[in-house]
C-alpha positions as a Python dict, from the first residue, in 0.01 Angstrom:
ca = {
    (1, 'T'): (0, 0, 0),
    (2, 'Y'): (62, -368, -67),
    (3, 'V'): (440, -413, -43),
    (4, 'N'): (447, -665, -331),
    (5, 'L'): (336, -387, -568),
    (6, 'L'): (678, -224, -537),
    (7, 'D'): (989, -295, -737),
    (8, 'A'): (1317, -284, -541),
    (9, 'G'): (1453, -19, -779),
    (10, 'Q'): (1181, 223, -668),
    (11, 'V'): (1295, 227, -304),
    (12, 'G'): (1589, 446, -202),
    (13, 'K'): (1538, 443, 176),
    (14, 'M'): (1318, 248, 416),
    (15, 'E'): (1227, 342, 774),
    (16, 'I'): (1035, 107, 1005),
    (17, 'I'): (834, 252, 1293),
    (18, 'K'): (702, 15, 1560),
    (19, 'G'): (509, 90, 1876),
    (20, 'P'): (308, 401, 1966),
    (21, 'G'): (497, 621, 1717),
    (22, 'G'): (329, 434, 1430),
    (23, 'S'): (-8, 579, 1531),
    (24, 'L'): (98, 909, 1371),
    (25, 'Y'): (32, 736, 1035),
    (26, 'G'): (-299, 567, 1121),
    (27, 'A'): (-397, 276, 1342),
    (28, 'G'): (-38, 147, 1328),
    (29, 'I'): (-138, -195, 1455),
    (30, 'G'): (155, -374, 1294),
    (31, 'G'): (385, -75, 1260),
    (32, 'V'): (462, 151, 968),
    (33, 'V'): (710, 118, 682),
    (34, 'L'): (803, 452, 524),
    (35, 'M'): (969, 422, 184),
    (36, 'T'): (1118, 700, -24),
    (37, 'T'): (1247, 704, -379),
    (38, 'P'): (1622, 726, -439),
    (39, 'P'): (1753, 1083, -400),
    (40, 'V'): (1844, 1266, -719),
    (41, 'R'): (2219, 1330, -705),
    (42, 'R'): (2308, 1376, -1072),
    (43, 'N'): (2178, 1332, -1425),
    (44, 'S'): (2178, 960, -1496),
    (45, 'L'): (2017, 678, -1689),
    (46, 'Q'): (2030, 318, -1577),
    (47, 'A'): (1903, -17, -1699),
    (48, 'S'): (1931, -365, -1556),
    (49, 'V'): (1853, -721, -1655),
    (50, 'L'): (1821, -1007, -1407),
    (51, 'S'): (1769, -1374, -1475),
    (52, 'G'): (1729, -1655, -1223),
    (53, 'S'): (1590, -1995, -1141),
    (54, 'F'): (1237, -2104, -1230),
    (55, 'G'): (1209, -1867, -1524),
    (56, 'T'): (1271, -1552, -1324),
    (57, 'R'): (1336, -1247, -1542),
    (58, 'R'): (1344, -879, -1446),
    (59, 'F'): (1404, -582, -1672),
    (60, 'S'): (1418, -228, -1539),
    (61, 'A'): (1509, 116, -1664),
    (62, 'G'): (1512, 452, -1500),
    (63, 'G'): (1657, 796, -1500),
    (64, 'Q'): (1724, 1101, -1291),
    (65, 'L'): (1752, 1463, -1397),
    (66, 'Q'): (1898, 1721, -1164),
    (67, 'G'): (1849, 2089, -1224),
    (68, 'R'): (1898, 2399, -1017),
    (69, 'K'): (1529, 2417, -926),
    (70, 'V'): (1384, 2092, -1062),
    (71, 'N'): (1469, 1728, -989),
    (72, 'F'): (1302, 1437, -1170),
    (73, 'N'): (1315, 1065, -1096),
    (74, 'A'): (1144, 786, -1296),
    (75, 'N'): (1163, 407, -1295),
    (76, 'A'): (988, 131, -1491),
    (77, 'S'): (1022, -243, -1451),
    (78, 'L'): (887, -575, -1574),
    (79, 'Q'): (931, -892, -1369),
    (80, 'T'): (809, -1241, -1458),
    (81, 'S'): (864, -1583, -1307),
    (82, 'D'): (729, -1933, -1362),
    (83, 'G'): (774, -2021, -993),
    (84, 'Y'): (893, -2341, -825),
    (85, 'R'): (545, -2484, -774),
    (86, 'D'): (271, -2533, -1030),
    (87, 'Q'): (30, -2238, -1037),
    (88, 'T'): (287, -1987, -903),
    (89, 'A'): (364, -1772, -1208),
    (90, 'L'): (424, -1400, -1153),
    (91, 'D'): (388, -1102, -1387),
    (92, 'R'): (446, -752, -1246),
    (93, 'K'): (477, -424, -1436),
    (94, 'T'): (556, -105, -1245),
    (95, 'F'): (608, 261, -1323),
    (96, 'S'): (688, 546, -1085),
    (97, 'A'): (784, 909, -1131),
    (98, 'D'): (828, 1204, -901),
    (99, 'L'): (918, 1564, -969),
    (100, 'N'): (1055, 1802, -707),
    (101, 'I'): (1018, 2172, -785),
    (102, 'L'): (1198, 2424, -564),
    (103, 'L'): (960, 2719, -545),
    (104, 'S'): (1190, 2921, -317),
    (105, 'N'): (1473, 2860, -70),
    (106, 'S'): (1217, 2740, 183),
    (107, 'S'): (935, 2593, -24),
    (108, 'S'): (901, 2297, -261),
    (109, 'L'): (628, 2120, -457),
    (110, 'T'): (641, 1746, -536),
    (111, 'P'): (392, 1579, -771),
    (112, 'F'): (428, 1201, -805),
    (113, 'L'): (275, 900, -980),
    (114, 'F'): (297, 527, -908),
    (115, 'Y'): (127, 248, -1109),
    (116, 'T'): (151, -130, -1083),
    (117, 'D'): (-16, -410, -1276),
    (118, 'L'): (43, -727, -1072),
    (119, 'H'): (-70, -1083, -1145),
    (120, 'Y'): (46, -1386, -954),
    (121, 'E'): (-99, -1733, -925),
    (122, 'T'): (-163, -1898, -587),
    (123, 'P'): (-99, -2274, -558),
    (124, 'G'): (-286, -2345, -232),
    (125, 'A'): (-183, -2559, 62),
    (126, 'L'): (-80, -2924, 43),
    (127, 'T'): (-136, -3203, 289),
    (128, 'G'): (170, -3381, 429),
    (129, 'A'): (113, -3676, 194),
    (130, 'Q'): (77, -3448, -110),
    (131, 'F'): (395, -3263, -14),
    (132, 'R'): (593, -3588, 22),
    (133, 'D'): (457, -3709, -314),
    (134, 'D'): (548, -3388, -505),
    (135, 'P'): (628, -3062, -321),
    (136, 'S'): (608, -2862, -644),
    (137, 'Q'): (246, -2948, -720),
    (138, 'A'): (-44, -2709, -670),
    (139, 'R'): (-332, -2810, -449),
    (140, 'P'): (-500, -3091, -649),
    (141, 'S'): (-869, -3138, -719),
    (142, 'V'): (-1057, -3371, -487),
    (143, 'T'): (-1344, -3577, -622),
    (144, 'T'): (-1565, -3793, -405),
    (145, 'P'): (-1893, -3966, -492),
    (146, 'A'): (-2076, -3673, -331),
    (147, 'S'): (-1876, -3372, -454),
    (148, 'H'): (-1596, -3227, -662),
    (149, 'V'): (-1366, -2962, -512),
    (150, 'P'): (-1152, -2804, -786),
    (151, 'G'): (-780, -2765, -728),
    (152, 'A'): (-585, -2442, -759),
    (153, 'E'): (-507, -2488, -1131),
    (154, 'E'): (-867, -2575, -1217),
    (155, 'Q'): (-985, -2267, -1023),
    (156, 'K'): (-718, -2050, -1188),
    (157, 'A'): (-650, -1922, -835),
    (158, 'A'): (-460, -1594, -854),
    (159, 'V'): (-428, -1239, -730),
    (160, 'N'): (-475, -955, -978),
    (161, 'N'): (-402, -604, -856),
    (162, 'K'): (-391, -287, -1064),
    (163, 'T'): (-311, 11, -845),
    (164, 'L'): (-269, 379, -930),
    (165, 'F'): (-141, 616, -660),
    (166, 'T'): (-79, 981, -737),
    (167, 'G'): (-68, 1310, -558),
    (168, 'I'): (110, 1633, -490),
    (169, 'N'): (292, 1748, -177),
    (170, 'H'): (386, 2103, -71),
    (171, 'V'): (654, 2160, 196),
    (172, 'I'): (744, 2490, 365),
    (173, 'D'): (1052, 2512, 589),
    (174, 'W'): (978, 2789, 838),
    (175, 'N'): (1315, 2757, 1009),
    (176, 'K'): (1569, 2483, 1095),
    (177, 'K'): (1328, 2320, 1342),
    (178, 'W'): (981, 2370, 1195),
    (179, 'N'): (818, 2287, 865),
    (180, 'T'): (473, 2210, 730),
    (181, 'S'): (382, 1948, 475),
    (182, 'S'): (48, 1955, 291),
    (183, 'G'): (-64, 1699, 38),
    (184, 'V'): (-349, 1582, -181),
    (185, 'Y'): (-351, 1216, -281),
    (186, 'F'): (-559, 987, -501),
    (187, 'S'): (-550, 609, -501),
    (188, 'S'): (-742, 353, -704),
    (189, 'T'): (-709, -26, -678),
    (190, 'D'): (-873, -291, -896),
    (191, 'F'): (-826, -613, -697),
    (192, 'T'): (-955, -961, -780),
    (193, 'N'): (-869, -1290, -612),
    (194, 'P'): (-1045, -1580, -790),
    (195, 'T'): (-1045, -1892, -573),
    (196, 'L'): (-1307, -2139, -462),
    (197, 'R'): (-1395, -1933, -153),
    (198, 'N'): (-1386, -1587, -314),
}
């Protein structure tokens, strides 16, 4: 998936695979990043608030429930930022949940759901002269007698991505060395990128 769809609170562990081993997960041209949700260790609720420069605000809440045969993990977040440059605002809403059901001592079932609604503006590149004049500006409009090329703000250049990813996974541990993992997954992405060239 697009990495910028994820909220940091949704990632418990990250494994990076480079080289031929990445081909187990597809073409693996640039490598593979495997991310897992935080392990459920106890019943807990958590919430956090973050504030930073350029109007950055992040609110998140989540919880974990641990039972003898069922573990549940959920996390929701909202992050917004005005950005340093013009036309660089960000608005990201995320929700994830996974449920692990122990069917027997050697078998488990894990349904999961992940949804993100992401919007961020893109300011475009600046020439050296534009950067020296004001590095925080978005790419300006250019008007000549023959044409008008709108700038990033006039184009409302942005990326909008609404992604739903859900599925269910079944694992059987045959012994200490062998297991099988079977899954069914569904993914839907609504992606728009309004700019002059798109």
